[in-house]
PDB file of C-alpha atoms in Angstrom:
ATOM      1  CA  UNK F   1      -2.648   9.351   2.300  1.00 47.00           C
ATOM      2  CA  UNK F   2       0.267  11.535   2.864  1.00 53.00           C
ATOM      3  CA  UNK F   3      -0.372  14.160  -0.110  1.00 56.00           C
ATOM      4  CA  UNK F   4      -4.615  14.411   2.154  1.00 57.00           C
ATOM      5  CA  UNK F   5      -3.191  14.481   5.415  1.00 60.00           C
ATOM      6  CA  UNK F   6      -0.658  17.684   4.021  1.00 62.00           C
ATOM      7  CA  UNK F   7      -3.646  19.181   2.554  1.00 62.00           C
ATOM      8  CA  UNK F   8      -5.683  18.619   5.931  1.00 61.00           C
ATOM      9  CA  UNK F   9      -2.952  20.492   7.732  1.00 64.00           C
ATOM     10  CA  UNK F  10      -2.541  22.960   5.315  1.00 67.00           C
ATOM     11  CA  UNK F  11      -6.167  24.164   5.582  1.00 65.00           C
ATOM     12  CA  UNK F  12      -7.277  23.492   9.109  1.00 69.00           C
ATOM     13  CA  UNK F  13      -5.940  25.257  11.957  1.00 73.00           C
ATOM     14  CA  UNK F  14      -6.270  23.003  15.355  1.00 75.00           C
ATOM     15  CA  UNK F  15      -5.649  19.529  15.775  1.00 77.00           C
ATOM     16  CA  UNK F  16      -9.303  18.391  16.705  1.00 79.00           C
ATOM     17  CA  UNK F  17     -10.652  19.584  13.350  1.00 76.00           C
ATOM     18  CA  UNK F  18      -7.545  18.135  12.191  1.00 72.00           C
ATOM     19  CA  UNK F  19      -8.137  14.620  13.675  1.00 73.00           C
ATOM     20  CA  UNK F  20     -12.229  14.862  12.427  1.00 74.00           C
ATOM     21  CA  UNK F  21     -11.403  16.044   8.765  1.00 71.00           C
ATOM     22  CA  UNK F  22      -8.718  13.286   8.223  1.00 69.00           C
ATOM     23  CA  UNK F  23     -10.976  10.798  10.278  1.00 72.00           C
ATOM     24  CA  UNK F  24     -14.027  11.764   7.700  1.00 72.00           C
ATOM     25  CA  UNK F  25     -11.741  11.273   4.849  1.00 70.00           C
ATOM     26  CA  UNK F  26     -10.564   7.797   6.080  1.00 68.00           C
ATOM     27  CA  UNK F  27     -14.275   6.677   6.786  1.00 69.00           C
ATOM     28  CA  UNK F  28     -15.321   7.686   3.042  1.00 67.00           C
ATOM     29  CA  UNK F  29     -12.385   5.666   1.823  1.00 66.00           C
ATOM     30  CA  UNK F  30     -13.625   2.965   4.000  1.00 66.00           C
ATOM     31  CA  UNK F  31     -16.818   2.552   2.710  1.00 67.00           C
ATOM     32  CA  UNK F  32     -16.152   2.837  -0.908  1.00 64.00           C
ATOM     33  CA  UNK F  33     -13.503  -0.115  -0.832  1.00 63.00           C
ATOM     34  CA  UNK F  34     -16.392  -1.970   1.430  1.00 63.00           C
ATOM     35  CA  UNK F  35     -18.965  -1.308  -1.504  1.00 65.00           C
ATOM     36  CA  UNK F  36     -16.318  -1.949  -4.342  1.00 67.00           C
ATOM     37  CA  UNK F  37     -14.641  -5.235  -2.750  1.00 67.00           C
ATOM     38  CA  UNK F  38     -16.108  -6.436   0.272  1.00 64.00           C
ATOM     39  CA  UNK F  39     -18.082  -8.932  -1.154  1.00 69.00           C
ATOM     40  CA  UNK F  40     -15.412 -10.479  -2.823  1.00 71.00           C
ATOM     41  CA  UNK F  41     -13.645 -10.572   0.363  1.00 71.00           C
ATOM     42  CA  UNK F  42     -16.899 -12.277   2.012  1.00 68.00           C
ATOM     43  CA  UNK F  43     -17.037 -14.543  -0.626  1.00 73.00           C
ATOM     44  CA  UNK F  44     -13.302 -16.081  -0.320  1.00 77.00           C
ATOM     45  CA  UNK F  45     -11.566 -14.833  -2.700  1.00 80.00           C
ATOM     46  CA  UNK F  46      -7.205 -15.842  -1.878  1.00 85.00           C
ATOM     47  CA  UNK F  47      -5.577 -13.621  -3.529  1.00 86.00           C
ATOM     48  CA  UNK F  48      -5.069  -9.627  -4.281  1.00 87.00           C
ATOM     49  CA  UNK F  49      -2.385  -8.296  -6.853  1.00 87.00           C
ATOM     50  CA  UNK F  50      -1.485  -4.711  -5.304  1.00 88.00           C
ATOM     51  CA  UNK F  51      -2.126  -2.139  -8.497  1.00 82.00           C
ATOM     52  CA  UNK F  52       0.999  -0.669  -9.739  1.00 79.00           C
ATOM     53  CA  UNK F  53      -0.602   2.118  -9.697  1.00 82.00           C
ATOM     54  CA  UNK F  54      -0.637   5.301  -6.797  1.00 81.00           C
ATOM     55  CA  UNK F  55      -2.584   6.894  -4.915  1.00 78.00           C
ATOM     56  CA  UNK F  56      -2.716  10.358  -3.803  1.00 73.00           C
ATOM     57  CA  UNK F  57       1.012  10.372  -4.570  1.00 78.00           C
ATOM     58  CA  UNK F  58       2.156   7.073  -3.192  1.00 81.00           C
ATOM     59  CA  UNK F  59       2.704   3.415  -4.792  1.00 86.00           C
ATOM     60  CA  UNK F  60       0.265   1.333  -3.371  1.00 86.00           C
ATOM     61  CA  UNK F  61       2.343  -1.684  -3.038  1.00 88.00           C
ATOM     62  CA  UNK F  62       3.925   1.048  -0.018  1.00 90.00           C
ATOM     63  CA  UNK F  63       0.625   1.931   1.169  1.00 88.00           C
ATOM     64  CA  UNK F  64      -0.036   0.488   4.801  1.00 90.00           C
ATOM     65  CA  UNK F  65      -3.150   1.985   4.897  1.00 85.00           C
ATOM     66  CA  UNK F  66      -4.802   0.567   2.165  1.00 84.00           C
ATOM     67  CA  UNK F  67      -3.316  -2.680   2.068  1.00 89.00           C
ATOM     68  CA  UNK F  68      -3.626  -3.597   5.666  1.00 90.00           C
ATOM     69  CA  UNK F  69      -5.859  -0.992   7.500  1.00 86.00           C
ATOM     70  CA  UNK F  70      -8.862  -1.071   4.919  1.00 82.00           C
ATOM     71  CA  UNK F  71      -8.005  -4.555   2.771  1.00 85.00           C
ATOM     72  CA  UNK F  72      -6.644  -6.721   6.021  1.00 88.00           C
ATOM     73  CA  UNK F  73      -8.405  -4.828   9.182  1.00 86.00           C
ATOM     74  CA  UNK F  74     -11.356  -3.650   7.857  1.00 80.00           C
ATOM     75  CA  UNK F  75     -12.676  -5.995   4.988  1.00 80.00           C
ATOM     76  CA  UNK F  76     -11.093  -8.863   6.680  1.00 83.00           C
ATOM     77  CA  UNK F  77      -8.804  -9.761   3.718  1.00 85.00           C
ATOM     78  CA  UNK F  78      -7.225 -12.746   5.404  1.00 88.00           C
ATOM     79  CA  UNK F  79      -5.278 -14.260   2.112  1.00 89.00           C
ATOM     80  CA  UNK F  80      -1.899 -13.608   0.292  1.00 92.00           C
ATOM     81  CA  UNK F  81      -1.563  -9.425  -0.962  1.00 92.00           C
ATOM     82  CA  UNK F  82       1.067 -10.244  -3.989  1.00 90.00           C
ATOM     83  CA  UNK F  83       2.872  -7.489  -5.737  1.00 88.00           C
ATOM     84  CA  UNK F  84       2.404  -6.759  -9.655  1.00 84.00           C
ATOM     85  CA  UNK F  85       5.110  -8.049 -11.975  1.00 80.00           C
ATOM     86  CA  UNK F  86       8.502  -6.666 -11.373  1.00 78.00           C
ATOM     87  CA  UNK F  87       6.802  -3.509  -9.305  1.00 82.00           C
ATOM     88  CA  UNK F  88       8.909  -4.271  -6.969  1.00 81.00           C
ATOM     89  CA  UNK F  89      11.980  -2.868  -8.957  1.00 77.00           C
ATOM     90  CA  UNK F  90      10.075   0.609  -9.970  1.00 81.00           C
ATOM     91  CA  UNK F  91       9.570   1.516  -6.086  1.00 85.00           C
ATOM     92  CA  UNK F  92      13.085   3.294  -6.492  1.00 81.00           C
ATOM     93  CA  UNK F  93      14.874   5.753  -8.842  1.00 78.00           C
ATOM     94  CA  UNK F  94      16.390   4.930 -10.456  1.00 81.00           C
ATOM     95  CA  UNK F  95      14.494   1.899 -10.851  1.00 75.00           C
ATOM     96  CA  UNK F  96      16.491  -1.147  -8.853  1.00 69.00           C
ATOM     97  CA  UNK F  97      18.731   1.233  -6.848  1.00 77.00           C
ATOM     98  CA  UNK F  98      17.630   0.859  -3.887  1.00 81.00           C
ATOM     99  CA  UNK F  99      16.708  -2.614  -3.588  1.00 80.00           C
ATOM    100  CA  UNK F 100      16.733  -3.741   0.155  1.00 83.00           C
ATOM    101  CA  UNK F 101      14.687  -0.817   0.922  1.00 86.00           C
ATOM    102  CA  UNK F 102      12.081  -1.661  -1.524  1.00 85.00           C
ATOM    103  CA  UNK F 103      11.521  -5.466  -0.211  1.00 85.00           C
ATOM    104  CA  UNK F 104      11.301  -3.886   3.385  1.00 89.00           C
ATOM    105  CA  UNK F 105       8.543  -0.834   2.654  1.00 90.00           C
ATOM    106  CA  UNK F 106       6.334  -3.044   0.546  1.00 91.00           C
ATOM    107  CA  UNK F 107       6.472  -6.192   3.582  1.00 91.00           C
ATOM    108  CA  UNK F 108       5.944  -3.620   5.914  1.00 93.00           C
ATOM    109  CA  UNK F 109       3.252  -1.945   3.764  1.00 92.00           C
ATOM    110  CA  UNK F 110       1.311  -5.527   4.269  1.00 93.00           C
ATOM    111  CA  UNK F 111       2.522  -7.655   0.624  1.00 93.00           C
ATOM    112  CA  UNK F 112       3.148 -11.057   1.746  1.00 92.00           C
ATOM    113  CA  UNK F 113       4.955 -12.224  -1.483  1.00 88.00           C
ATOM    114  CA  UNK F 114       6.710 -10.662  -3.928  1.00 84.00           C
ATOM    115  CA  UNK F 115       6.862 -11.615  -7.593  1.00 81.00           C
ATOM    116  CA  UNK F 116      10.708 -11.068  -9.134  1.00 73.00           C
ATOM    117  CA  UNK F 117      11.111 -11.908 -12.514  1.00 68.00           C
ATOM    118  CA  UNK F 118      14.930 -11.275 -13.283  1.00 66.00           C
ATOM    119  CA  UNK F 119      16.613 -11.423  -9.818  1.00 60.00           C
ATOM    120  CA  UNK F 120      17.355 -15.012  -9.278  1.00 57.00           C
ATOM    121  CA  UNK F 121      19.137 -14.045  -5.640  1.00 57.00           C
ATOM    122  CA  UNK F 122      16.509 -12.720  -4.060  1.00 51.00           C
ATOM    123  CA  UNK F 123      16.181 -14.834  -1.177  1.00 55.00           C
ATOM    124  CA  UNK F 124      19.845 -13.228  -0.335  1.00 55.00           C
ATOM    125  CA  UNK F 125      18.164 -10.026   0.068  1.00 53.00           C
ATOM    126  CA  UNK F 126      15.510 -11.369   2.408  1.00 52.00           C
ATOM    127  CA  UNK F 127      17.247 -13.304   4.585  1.00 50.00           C
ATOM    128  CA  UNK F 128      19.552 -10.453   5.184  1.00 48.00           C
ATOM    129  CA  UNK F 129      17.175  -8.086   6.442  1.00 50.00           C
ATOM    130  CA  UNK F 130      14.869 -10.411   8.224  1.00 46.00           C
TER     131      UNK F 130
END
């Protein structure tokens, strides 16, 4: 969302036509992950793996707004958002450097559990920041 909204602000000059263009966008991206996954979501499906992958720039296992806004708030999502295998680790550059701050954007981002192949003291971690 970040790499839209600096776009957005690049192109339009006052903050109402702000607000509308970046409220359009959001609605568009509502209603495709509606069309896409909604029914899964209606039909009870437990968990979601967050994609590795990014969008418009940004790792979605950070992405607040797709994770809880759309999958949570808006589809109703109400089971366990689980990161991809050892994603967790390629959040930072290099990868694993910055560890603590990884765990904390990707909880706060809306992943309730994490999947850590190779770091056996990971509960250290979490119970330090929590």
């Amino acid at each position: 969302m970040h790499l839209m909204q600096q776009r957005v602000l690049e192109h339009c000059e006052d903050q109402k036509t702000q607000d509308k263009v970046i409220g359009e966008i959001l609605a568009c991206v509502s209603m495709f992950a509606q069309d896409q996954y909604g029914n899964y979501v209606v039909q009870g499906v437990c968990t979601v793996m967050a994609s590795y992958s990014s969008w418009n720039g940004k790792k979605l296992h950070t992405d607040h707004f797709l994770l809880t806004q759309v999958l949570k708030d808006q589809l109703g999502f109400k089971g366990m958002v689980i990161t991809d295998w050892e994603a967790l680790d390629r959040l930072s550059d290099p990868y694993g450097s910055n560890y603590r701050q990884c765990v904390l954007s990707t909880v706060n981002a809306g992943v309730d559990m994490v999947m850590v192949p190779f770091r056996i003291t990971v509960g250290t971690y979490l119970y330090s920041i929590a």
